[in-house]
Tab-separated table of C-alpha atoms in Angstrom:
chain	number	residue	atom	x	y	z
O	1057	MET	CA	-2.014	19.022	-7.553
O	1058	PRO	CA	-1.426	16.047	-5.307
O	1059	SER	CA	-4.952	15.947	-3.889
O	1060	GLU	CA	-8.438	15.787	-5.343
O	1061	ILE	CA	-11.963	15.858	-3.921
O	1062	HIS	CA	-14.440	13.837	-5.970
O	1063	SER	CA	-18.182	14.195	-5.594
O	1064	ALA	CA	-18.892	11.240	-7.890
O	1065	PRO	CA	-17.684	7.616	-7.659
O	1066	PHE	CA	-14.105	7.066	-8.842
O	1067	ASP	CA	-12.044	4.027	-9.718
O	1068	PRO	CA	-8.908	4.142	-7.538
O	1069	TRP	CA	-6.916	1.803	-9.781
O	1070	GLN	CA	-7.681	3.736	-12.927
O	1071	ALA	CA	-6.973	7.020	-11.139
O	1072	THR	CA	-3.593	5.717	-9.960
O	1073	GLN	CA	-2.687	4.461	-13.408
O	1074	GLN	CA	-3.690	7.738	-15.048
O	1075	TYR	CA	-1.854	9.887	-12.540
O	1076	GLN	CA	1.241	7.736	-12.890
O	1077	LYS	CA	1.163	7.929	-16.691
O	1078	SER	CA	0.681	11.669	-16.794
O	1079	GLN	CA	2.838	12.792	-13.842
O	1080	LEU	CA	5.627	10.289	-13.168
O	1081	GLU	CA	8.830	9.969	-15.141
O	1082	PRO	CA	9.264	6.357	-16.351
O	1083	GLY	CA	12.185	4.395	-14.936
O	1084	LYS	CA	12.742	6.711	-11.962
O	1085	TYR	CA	10.452	5.236	-9.318
O	1086	GLY	CA	10.939	1.726	-7.977
O	1087	ALA	CA	8.219	1.566	-5.316
O	1088	THR	CA	4.541	2.467	-5.316
O	1089	ALA	CA	2.506	1.930	-2.147
O	1090	SER	CA	-1.199	2.609	-2.170
O	1091	PHE	CA	-4.176	2.368	0.107
O	1092	VAL	CA	-7.884	2.363	-0.743
O	1093	GLY	CA	-10.601	2.775	1.873
O	1094	THR	CA	-13.877	1.311	0.662
O	1095	MET	CA	-17.329	1.659	2.163
O	1096	ARG	CA	-18.481	-1.484	3.893
O	1097	ASP	CA	-22.136	-2.391	4.307
O	1098	PHE	CA	-21.970	-2.707	8.079
O	1099	ASN	CA	-20.489	-0.765	10.991
O	1100	GLN	CA	-20.689	-1.485	14.703
O	1101	GLY	CA	-23.143	-4.288	14.037
O	1102	ASP	CA	-25.597	-2.228	12.014
O	1103	ASN	CA	-26.436	-2.467	8.346
O	1104	VAL	CA	-25.457	0.754	6.656
O	1105	THR	CA	-27.259	1.517	3.420
O	1106	SER	CA	-25.522	4.757	2.508
O	1107	MET	CA	-23.273	7.438	3.905
O	1108	THR	CA	-22.942	11.162	3.355
O	1109	LEU	CA	-19.505	12.682	3.497
O	1110	GLU	CA	-19.389	16.386	4.203
O	1111	HIS	CA	-16.267	18.518	3.848
O	1112	TYR	CA	-15.147	22.126	4.223
O	1113	PRO	CA	-14.463	23.292	0.674
O	1114	GLY	CA	-11.112	25.041	0.572
O	1115	MET	CA	-9.852	23.930	3.963
O	1116	THR	CA	-10.106	20.230	3.128
O	1117	GLU	CA	-8.111	20.561	-0.099
O	1118	SER	CA	-5.558	22.745	1.633
O	1119	TYR	CA	-5.021	20.173	4.402
O	1120	LEU	CA	-4.716	17.281	1.965
O	1121	ASP	CA	-2.057	19.202	0.030
O	1122	LYS	CA	-0.343	20.115	3.286
O	1123	ILE	CA	-0.231	16.464	4.374
O	1124	CYS	CA	1.344	15.501	1.029
O	1125	GLU	CA	3.938	18.243	1.406
O	1126	GLU	CA	4.775	17.152	4.937
O	1127	ALA	CA	5.257	13.559	3.772
O	1128	LYS	CA	7.620	14.769	1.040
O	1129	GLN	CA	9.643	16.686	3.614
O	1130	ARG	CA	9.808	13.733	5.949
O	1131	TRP	CA	10.719	11.023	3.434
O	1132	ASP	CA	12.564	10.949	0.145
O	1133	LEU	CA	9.522	10.622	-2.138
O	1134	ILE	CA	8.968	11.192	-5.814
O	1135	ASP	CA	5.251	11.980	-5.679
O	1136	CYS	CA	2.034	11.539	-3.669
O	1137	LEU	CA	-1.628	11.380	-4.615
O	1138	ILE	CA	-4.694	11.672	-2.378
O	1139	ILE	CA	-8.242	11.356	-3.694
O	1140	HIS	CA	-11.200	11.599	-1.312
O	1141	ARG	CA	-14.893	11.150	-2.045
O	1142	VAL	CA	-17.550	13.495	-0.694
O	1143	GLY	CA	-21.343	13.454	-1.034
O	1144	GLU	CA	-23.571	10.409	-0.947
O	1145	ILE	CA	-21.646	7.160	-0.881
O	1146	HIS	CA	-22.896	3.593	-1.157
O	1147	PRO	CA	-21.460	0.293	0.030
O	1148	ASP	CA	-18.540	-0.882	-2.108
O	1149	ASP	CA	-17.752	2.696	-3.215
O	1150	PRO	CA	-14.127	3.753	-2.728
O	1151	ILE	CA	-13.926	6.569	-0.164
O	1152	VAL	CA	-10.261	7.429	-0.131
O	1153	LEU	CA	-7.105	6.677	-2.089
O	1154	THR	CA	-3.551	7.454	-0.986
O	1155	VAL	CA	-0.583	6.626	-3.210
O	1156	VAL	CA	3.127	7.239	-2.771
O	1157	TRP	CA	5.868	6.820	-5.378
O	1158	SER	CA	9.495	6.603	-4.276
O	1159	ALA	CA	12.805	5.019	-5.202
O	1160	HIS	CA	12.721	2.518	-2.341
O	1161	ARG	CA	9.964	0.536	-0.702
O	1162	LYS	CA	10.512	1.528	2.928
O	1163	GLU	CA	9.707	5.173	2.219
O	1164	ALA	CA	6.680	4.269	0.100
O	1165	PHE	CA	5.144	2.030	2.789
O	1166	GLU	CA	5.787	4.440	5.633
O	1167	ALA	CA	4.631	7.559	3.805
O	1168	CYS	CA	1.472	5.901	2.471
O	1169	ARG	CA	0.437	4.955	5.973
O	1170	TYR	CA	1.352	8.417	7.236
O	1171	LEU	CA	-0.921	10.035	4.642
O	1172	MET	CA	-3.860	7.937	5.830
O	1173	GLU	CA	-3.253	8.538	9.530
O	1174	GLU	CA	-2.813	12.298	9.096
O	1175	LEU	CA	-5.781	12.555	6.779
O	1176	LYS	CA	-8.031	10.800	9.274
O	1177	SER	CA	-6.974	13.002	12.164
O	1178	ARG	CA	-6.654	16.398	10.465
O	1179	ALA	CA	-8.543	16.727	7.181
O	1180	PRO	CA	-12.037	18.178	7.696
O	1181	PHE	CA	-14.445	15.448	6.604
O	1182	TRP	CA	-17.517	14.235	8.480
O	1183	LYS	CA	-19.427	11.019	7.945
O	1184	LYS	CA	-23.138	10.561	8.455
O	1185	GLU	CA	-24.408	7.014	8.136
O	1186	GLY	CA	-27.744	6.116	6.635
O	1187	LEU	CA	-29.203	3.213	8.610
O	1188	GLU	CA	-32.432	1.372	7.976
O	1189	GLU	CA	-33.985	3.355	10.839
O	1190	GLY	CA	-32.584	6.809	10.045
O	1191	HIS	CA	-29.277	8.635	10.099
O	1192	ARG	CA	-26.431	9.025	12.576
O	1193	TRP	CA	-23.248	11.053	12.578
O	1194	VAL	CA	-20.091	9.016	12.960
O	1195	ASP	CA	-18.581	10.511	16.100
O	1196	LYS	CA	-15.014	9.491	15.794
O	1197	ASN	CA	-12.602	7.294	13.952
O	1198	THR	CA	-11.577	4.401	16.106
O	1199	PRO	CA	-7.873	3.575	15.882
O	1200	GLY	CA	-6.828	1.033	13.369
H	616	MET	CA	-15.678	44.873	10.920
H	617	SER	CA	-17.146	41.886	9.110
H	618	ILE	CA	-16.600	38.272	10.153
H	619	THR	CA	-18.046	35.171	8.493
H	620	VAL	CA	-18.878	32.271	10.802
H	621	LYS	CA	-19.447	28.752	9.468
H	622	PHE	CA	-20.704	25.555	11.123
H	623	PHE	CA	-20.255	22.050	9.784
H	624	ALA	CA	-21.773	18.591	10.206
H	625	ARG	CA	-23.432	17.797	13.546
H	626	LEU	CA	-22.654	21.279	14.888
H	627	ARG	CA	-24.428	22.863	11.933
H	628	GLU	CA	-27.542	20.857	12.805
H	629	GLN	CA	-27.269	21.613	16.523
H	630	VAL	CA	-26.738	25.340	15.995
H	631	GLY	CA	-29.406	25.390	13.294
H	632	GLN	CA	-27.410	27.401	10.753
H	633	ALA	CA	-24.589	26.858	8.293
H	634	GLU	CA	-23.254	30.377	8.074
H	635	THR	CA	-23.739	33.839	9.547
H	636	SER	CA	-22.029	37.236	9.638
H	637	LEU	CA	-20.930	39.179	12.703
H	638	ASN	CA	-19.696	42.748	13.080
H	639	ASP	CA	-17.936	42.991	16.387
H	640	VAL	CA	-15.872	40.012	17.485
H	641	SER	CA	-12.701	39.825	19.604
H	642	ASP	CA	-11.830	36.158	19.499
H	643	VAL	CA	-13.074	32.752	18.362
H	644	GLN	CA	-14.992	32.060	21.574
H	645	SER	CA	-16.869	35.375	21.307
H	646	ALA	CA	-17.729	34.592	17.672
H	647	TRP	CA	-19.250	31.313	18.891
H	648	ASN	CA	-21.138	33.052	21.699
H	649	GLN	CA	-22.654	35.682	19.445
H	650	ALA	CA	-23.456	33.350	16.559
H	651	THR	CA	-25.107	30.722	18.776
H	652	GLN	CA	-26.713	33.074	21.330
H	653	ASN	CA	-24.492	31.691	24.064
H	654	MET	CA	-25.024	28.004	23.508
H	655	SER	CA	-22.303	26.101	25.346
H	656	MET	CA	-19.578	24.932	22.990
H	657	PRO	CA	-19.227	21.105	22.982
H	658	ASP	CA	-15.885	20.039	24.474
H	659	ASN	CA	-14.483	18.465	21.351
H	660	THR	CA	-15.344	21.352	19.001
H	661	LEU	CA	-12.620	22.237	16.504
H	662	CYS	CA	-12.084	25.867	15.495
H	663	ALA	CA	-10.473	27.353	12.408
H	664	ILE	CA	-9.668	30.851	11.221
H	665	ASN	CA	-9.236	31.224	7.482
H	666	MET	CA	-9.087	27.461	7.123
H	667	GLN	CA	-6.299	26.926	9.671
H	668	TYR	CA	-6.881	25.174	12.986
H	669	VAL	CA	-6.735	27.577	15.950
H	670	SER	CA	-7.637	27.429	19.648
H	671	SER	CA	-10.836	29.071	20.897
H	672	ASP	CA	-8.967	32.032	22.393
H	673	ALA	CA	-7.370	33.005	19.059
H	674	PRO	CA	-8.005	36.649	18.141
H	675	VAL	CA	-10.222	37.455	15.174
H	676	LYS	CA	-9.673	40.352	12.776
H	677	ASP	CA	-11.754	42.070	10.100
H	678	GLY	CA	-12.479	39.835	7.107
H	679	ASP	CA	-11.723	36.568	8.901
H	680	GLU	CA	-13.668	33.380	8.250
H	681	VAL	CA	-14.222	31.540	11.523
H	682	ALA	CA	-15.381	27.908	11.399
H	683	PHE	CA	-16.629	25.445	14.017
H	684	PHE	CA	-16.922	21.726	13.529
H	685	PRO	CA	-16.891	18.391	15.347
H	686	PRO	CA	-13.936	15.962	15.327
H	687	VAL	CA	-13.148	14.907	11.782
H	688	THR	CA	-14.033	11.428	10.538
H	689	GLY	CA	-12.616	11.196	7.041
H	690	GLY	CA	-10.570	8.410	5.554
H	691	CYS	CA	-11.611	4.829	5.384
H	692	TYR	CA	-14.660	3.494	7.033
H	693	ALA	CA	-15.461	1.317	9.980
H	694	GLN	CA	-12.034	1.194	11.572
M	726	MET	CA	-4.894	-18.973	-6.263
M	727	PRO	CA	-3.479	-15.983	-4.439
M	728	SER	CA	-0.215	-15.884	-6.412
M	729	GLU	CA	0.700	-15.701	-10.077
M	730	ILE	CA	3.951	-15.772	-12.049
M	731	HIS	CA	3.798	-13.728	-15.255
M	732	SER	CA	6.336	-14.074	-18.045
M	733	ALA	CA	4.930	-11.091	-19.949
M	734	PRO	CA	4.401	-7.486	-18.814
M	735	PHE	CA	1.327	-6.947	-16.650
M	736	ASP	CA	-0.594	-3.906	-15.487
M	737	PRO	CA	-0.726	-4.055	-11.676
M	738	TRP	CA	-3.720	-1.698	-11.396
M	739	GLN	CA	-5.771	-3.616	-13.913
M	740	ALA	CA	-4.768	-6.909	-12.303
M	741	THR	CA	-5.847	-5.626	-8.880
M	742	GLN	CA	-9.147	-4.339	-10.206
M	743	GLN	CA	-9.874	-7.598	-12.018
M	744	TYR	CA	-8.968	-9.777	-9.054
M	745	GLN	CA	-11.088	-7.626	-6.772
M	746	LYS	CA	-14.082	-7.784	-9.093
M	747	SER	CA	-13.905	-11.523	-9.564
M	748	GLN	CA	-12.822	-12.679	-6.093
M	749	LEU	CA	-13.951	-10.200	-3.434
M	750	GLU	CA	-17.436	-9.866	-2.037
M	751	PRO	CA	-18.649	-6.255	-2.402
M	752	GLY	CA	-19.254	-4.320	0.816
M	753	LYS	CA	-17.202	-6.667	3.015
M	754	TYR	CA	-13.712	-5.215	2.763
M	755	GLY	CA	-12.928	-1.709	3.964
M	756	ALA	CA	-9.175	-1.558	3.402
M	757	THR	CA	-6.975	-2.438	0.444
M	758	ALA	CA	-3.222	-1.919	0.708
M	759	SER	CA	-1.028	-2.578	-2.281
M	760	PHE	CA	2.581	-2.350	-3.313
M	761	VAL	CA	4.113	-2.322	-6.778
M	762	GLY	CA	7.832	-2.736	-7.397
M	763	THR	CA	8.818	-1.263	-10.749
M	764	MET	CA	12.097	-1.621	-12.631
M	765	ARG	CA	14.196	1.528	-12.501
M	766	ASP	CA	16.725	2.435	-15.193
M	767	PHE	CA	19.639	2.722	-12.814
M	768	ASN	CA	21.104	0.774	-9.881
M	769	GLN	CA	24.193	1.484	-7.817
M	770	GLY	CA	25.148	4.272	-10.164
M	771	ASP	CA	24.978	2.219	-13.358
M	772	ASN	CA	22.537	2.475	-16.212
M	773	VAL	CA	20.572	-0.728	-16.450
M	774	THR	CA	19.049	-1.456	-19.834
M	775	SER	CA	17.255	-4.698	-19.014
M	776	MET	CA	17.026	-7.384	-16.386
M	777	THR	CA	16.366	-11.104	-16.489
M	778	LEU	CA	14.415	-12.640	-13.647
M	779	GLU	CA	14.887	-16.350	-13.168
M	780	HIS	CA	12.720	-18.486	-10.894
M	781	TYR	CA	12.338	-22.094	-9.789
M	782	PRO	CA	9.072	-23.221	-11.374
M	783	GLY	CA	6.977	-24.993	-8.759
M	784	MET	CA	8.949	-23.912	-5.713
M	785	THR	CA	8.450	-20.203	-6.387
M	786	GLU	CA	4.681	-20.522	-6.713
M	787	SER	CA	4.528	-22.730	-3.650
M	788	TYR	CA	6.437	-20.176	-1.533
M	789	LEU	CA	4.323	-17.267	-2.730
M	790	ASP	CA	1.173	-19.181	-1.769
M	791	LYS	CA	2.761	-20.136	1.550
M	792	ILE	CA	3.585	-16.493	2.322
M	793	CYS	CA	-0.043	-15.508	1.592
M	794	GLU	CA	-1.286	-18.276	3.877
M	795	GLU	CA	1.040	-17.208	6.660
M	796	ALA	CA	-0.154	-13.611	6.370
M	797	LYS	CA	-3.769	-14.817	6.619
M	798	GLN	CA	-2.925	-16.738	9.775
M	799	ARG	CA	-1.128	-13.796	11.325
M	800	TRP	CA	-3.687	-11.065	10.570
M	801	ASP	CA	-7.424	-10.988	10.070
M	802	LEU	CA	-7.437	-10.644	6.283
M	803	ILE	CA	-10.047	-11.173	3.626
M	804	ASP	CA	-7.729	-11.940	0.713
M	805	CYS	CA	-4.196	-11.509	-0.663
M	806	LEU	CA	-2.774	-11.337	-4.154
M	807	ILE	CA	0.848	-11.626	-5.278
M	808	ILE	CA	1.925	-11.285	-8.905
M	809	HIS	CA	5.601	-11.533	-9.860
M	810	ARG	CA	7.225	-11.079	-13.261
M	811	VAL	CA	9.878	-13.414	-14.598
M	812	GLY	CA	11.877	-13.363	-17.845
M	813	GLU	CA	13.293	-10.317	-19.554
M	814	ILE	CA	12.215	-7.071	-17.940
M	815	HIS	CA	12.765	-3.499	-19.095
M	816	PRO	CA	12.860	-0.208	-17.194
M	817	ASP	CA	9.412	0.959	-16.123
M	818	ASP	CA	8.035	-2.610	-16.179
M	819	PRO	CA	6.258	-3.674	-12.986
M	820	ILE	CA	8.186	-6.511	-11.321
M	821	VAL	CA	6.008	-7.387	-8.357
M	822	LEU	CA	2.550	-6.629	-6.992
M	823	THR	CA	1.305	-7.437	-3.490
M	824	VAL	CA	-2.244	-6.607	-2.441
M	825	VAL	CA	-4.111	-7.232	0.807
M	826	TRP	CA	-7.830	-6.802	1.437
M	827	SER	CA	-9.119	-6.602	5.011
M	828	ALA	CA	-11.831	-5.026	7.130
M	829	HIS	CA	-9.465	-2.548	8.788
M	830	ARG	CA	-6.481	-0.566	7.563
M	831	LYS	CA	-3.921	-1.599	10.166
M	832	GLU	CA	-4.028	-5.219	9.074
M	833	ALA	CA	-3.910	-4.291	5.383
M	834	PHE	CA	-0.835	-2.066	5.763
M	835	GLU	CA	1.055	-4.493	7.961
M	836	ALA	CA	0.260	-7.602	5.932
M	837	CYS	CA	1.085	-5.915	2.608
M	838	ARG	CA	4.525	-5.010	3.879
M	839	TYR	CA	4.971	-8.486	5.343
M	840	LEU	CA	4.235	-10.069	1.957
M	841	MET	CA	6.941	-7.960	0.306
M	842	GLU	CA	9.548	-8.601	3.006
M	843	GLU	CA	8.925	-12.346	3.080
M	844	LEU	CA	8.841	-12.582	-0.693
M	845	LYS	CA	12.194	-10.838	-0.991
M	846	SER	CA	13.863	-13.055	1.563
M	847	ARG	CA	12.288	-16.436	0.793
M	848	ALA	CA	10.788	-16.744	-2.690
M	849	PRO	CA	13.287	-18.195	-5.193
M	850	PHE	CA	13.858	-15.444	-7.756
M	851	TRP	CA	17.191	-14.235	-9.098
M	852	LYS	CA	17.939	-11.023	-10.939
M	853	LYS	CA	20.582	-10.554	-13.593
M	854	GLU	CA	21.097	-6.998	-14.773
M	855	GLY	CA	21.915	-6.076	-18.348
M	856	LEU	CA	24.366	-3.181	-18.306
M	857	GLU	CA	25.797	-1.345	-21.271
M	858	GLU	CA	29.019	-3.340	-20.817
M	859	GLY	CA	27.531	-6.796	-20.182
M	860	HIS	CA	25.573	-8.638	-17.483
M	861	ARG	CA	25.838	-9.041	-13.744
M	862	TRP	CA	23.939	-11.085	-11.185
M	863	VAL	CA	22.375	-9.044	-8.424
M	864	ASP	CA	23.991	-10.551	-5.348
M	865	LYS	CA	21.607	-9.551	-2.674
M	866	ASN	CA	18.702	-7.374	-1.820
M	867	THR	CA	19.814	-4.513	0.312
M	868	PRO	CA	17.427	-3.688	3.151
M	869	GLY	CA	14.796	-1.191	2.379
Y	36	MET	CA	17.889	-44.865	-6.370
Y	37	SER	CA	17.363	-41.881	-8.612
Y	38	ILE	CA	17.887	-38.279	-7.544
Y	39	THR	CA	17.438	-35.158	-9.658
Y	40	VAL	CA	19.800	-32.282	-8.923
Y	41	LYS	CA	19.097	-28.738	-10.140
Y	42	PHE	CA	21.166	-25.565	-10.135
Y	43	PHE	CA	19.852	-22.042	-10.571
Y	44	ALA	CA	21.122	-18.582	-11.496
Y	45	ARG	CA	24.804	-17.832	-10.836
Y	46	LEU	CA	25.368	-21.319	-9.421
Y	47	ARG	CA	24.067	-22.873	-12.632
Y	48	GLU	CA	26.655	-20.868	-14.577
Y	49	GLN	CA	29.465	-21.671	-12.134
Y	50	VAL	CA	28.700	-25.375	-12.051
Y	51	GLY	CA	28.140	-25.408	-15.801
Y	52	GLN	CA	24.905	-27.397	-15.745
Y	53	ALA	CA	21.243	-26.823	-14.961
Y	54	GLU	CA	20.243	-30.371	-14.043
Y	55	THR	CA	21.701	-33.814	-13.578
Y	56	SER	CA	20.723	-37.219	-12.180
Y	57	LEU	CA	22.493	-39.199	-9.480
Y	58	ASN	CA	22.053	-42.774	-8.304
Y	59	ASP	CA	23.658	-43.037	-4.908
Y	60	VAL	CA	23.325	-40.088	-2.577
Y	61	SER	CA	23.124	-39.946	1.231
Y	62	ASP	CA	22.526	-36.262	1.898
Y	63	VAL	CA	22.377	-32.851	0.245
Y	64	GLN	CA	26.095	-32.182	0.612
Y	65	SER	CA	26.985	-35.475	-1.070
Y	66	ALA	CA	24.580	-34.662	-3.913
Y	67	TRP	CA	26.477	-31.392	-4.397
Y	68	ASN	CA	29.861	-33.159	-4.247
Y	69	GLN	CA	28.945	-35.761	-6.826
Y	70	ALA	CA	27.123	-33.383	-9.171
Y	71	THR	CA	29.914	-30.781	-9.140
Y	72	GLN	CA	32.909	-33.151	-8.919
Y	73	ASN	CA	33.791	-31.802	-5.494
Y	74	MET	CA	33.673	-28.090	-6.215
Y	75	SER	CA	33.521	-26.226	-2.922
Y	76	MET	CA	30.015	-25.048	-2.131
Y	77	PRO	CA	29.810	-21.242	-1.821
Y	78	ASP	CA	29.018	-20.192	1.746
Y	79	ASN	CA	25.683	-18.590	1.006
Y	80	THR	CA	24.310	-21.457	-1.103
Y	81	LEU	CA	20.669	-22.321	-0.429
Y	82	CYS	CA	19.529	-25.941	-0.629
Y	83	ALA	CA	16.084	-27.411	-1.187
Y	84	ILE	CA	14.638	-30.888	-1.275
Y	85	ASN	CA	11.365	-31.243	-3.165
Y	86	MET	CA	11.004	-27.460	-3.230
Y	87	GLN	CA	11.389	-26.967	0.521
Y	88	TYR	CA	14.409	-25.247	2.044
Y	89	VAL	CA	16.683	-27.666	3.934
Y	90	SER	CA	20.191	-27.559	5.403
Y	91	SER	CA	23.097	-29.184	3.592
Y	92	ASP	CA	23.157	-32.162	5.954
Y	93	ALA	CA	19.529	-33.119	5.239
Y	94	PRO	CA	19.150	-36.771	4.151
Y	95	VAL	CA	18.090	-37.528	0.583
Y	96	LYS	CA	15.838	-40.398	-0.440
Y	97	ASP	CA	14.919	-42.084	-3.700
Y	98	GLY	CA	12.967	-39.820	-6.047
Y	99	ASP	CA	13.964	-36.571	-4.370
Y	100	GLU	CA	14.624	-33.385	-6.290
Y	101	VAL	CA	17.601	-31.560	-4.766
Y	102	ALA	CA	18.196	-27.938	-5.733
Y	103	PHE	CA	21.052	-25.505	-5.148
Y	104	PHE	CA	20.859	-21.772	-5.652
Y	105	PRO	CA	22.316	-18.449	-4.525
Y	106	PRO	CA	20.540	-16.033	-2.143
Y	107	VAL	CA	17.234	-14.946	-3.621
Y	108	THR	CA	16.785	-11.462	-5.036
Y	109	GLY	CA	13.124	-11.194	-6.000
Y	110	GLY	CA	10.751	-8.412	-5.226
Y	111	CYS	CA	11.243	-4.819	-6.135
Y	112	TYR	CA	14.367	-3.474	-7.617
Y	113	ALA	CA	17.259	-1.361	-6.506
Y	114	GLN	CA	16.481	-1.188	-2.825
């Protein structure tokens, strides 16, 4: 399975290493591009003390898998991995990991970025920030 | 006919329920109307049938799971 | 120092994790993009059994640091890391690691790719492949 | 005047030496000529003085380290 939802903190580097060891054939991939989104302790000028990430069990996993499959159709890739946190998240916790393995670096870079952009626009996740004075839903992802 | 309707995130709080069942539904919009007692649907609401995005005029059939939720905000934080 | 030359095998995920723990301030970075180039066991149709990477001690380090500095001037980054292997390398060994930490993902993706492209075109490294029937210098990096 | 001249990779093998010293050198090209006994310099040769890329007509001064090497091929493998 190329995608995983974690409800507890995960170490993106260890997860990448483990997936690579167990799933990838040594000597066949030349390029590995990865991205980790980590929770910061501020957003739009406010201190954020925690965040709750909600998802739609079933649909979220299905869209993450779908996004991986689409990337594999679009580029010549060897494998993809997406891990996304849900539940209560604290500053410095990894939120999302996308990794792409391919023969050549161009495909790895492009597909890794594609996974992140598609995930942000299509996978059903919703963020609610915990501020010092209460909670607020994050309305949209700004571009970037 | 039995339809499950689910609400997520801010919409769940606004509608005041996470899930309900309906018996007689023609399309996604009518599922919203019945489940919310004709609340107006926020402009940016996303709709899904059986975990696939659909438009609000998509027809609904027996056994379908219809879901409503706000724009998604997954991925990394504070873009 | 944002760049390191290693003459022994290194684990890019562990290196990234360690650098992040020791050098980055928790809660301040939201995006981490990384790239790992790994030795494959074939090139241009030939089986490659080993590779020797030569460098110009002093100049290589200075150019890797320079490339990191240029990336920091060009994008709003928090930190960069480049690790490059030299010496005798075997299939499945990591050759190069580039990592960028920033507030936002656009900068991280773009700068990580920039580091790799600049490194390939400017940092003094030379590859000599060990084939079953002898050795050959790799003449140029093809685009990719 | 004392100049160090270094050769790397394929050029080191072609020239048959890794390093030499010269006493009287005006520019990078003349350092090459003296160090290689007038071998012709391959077209794609890169030149550096004190670990900075320069062109082959760059002047050389006492104490400089002049280096010659082929196009670089670092980074990932088998692009």
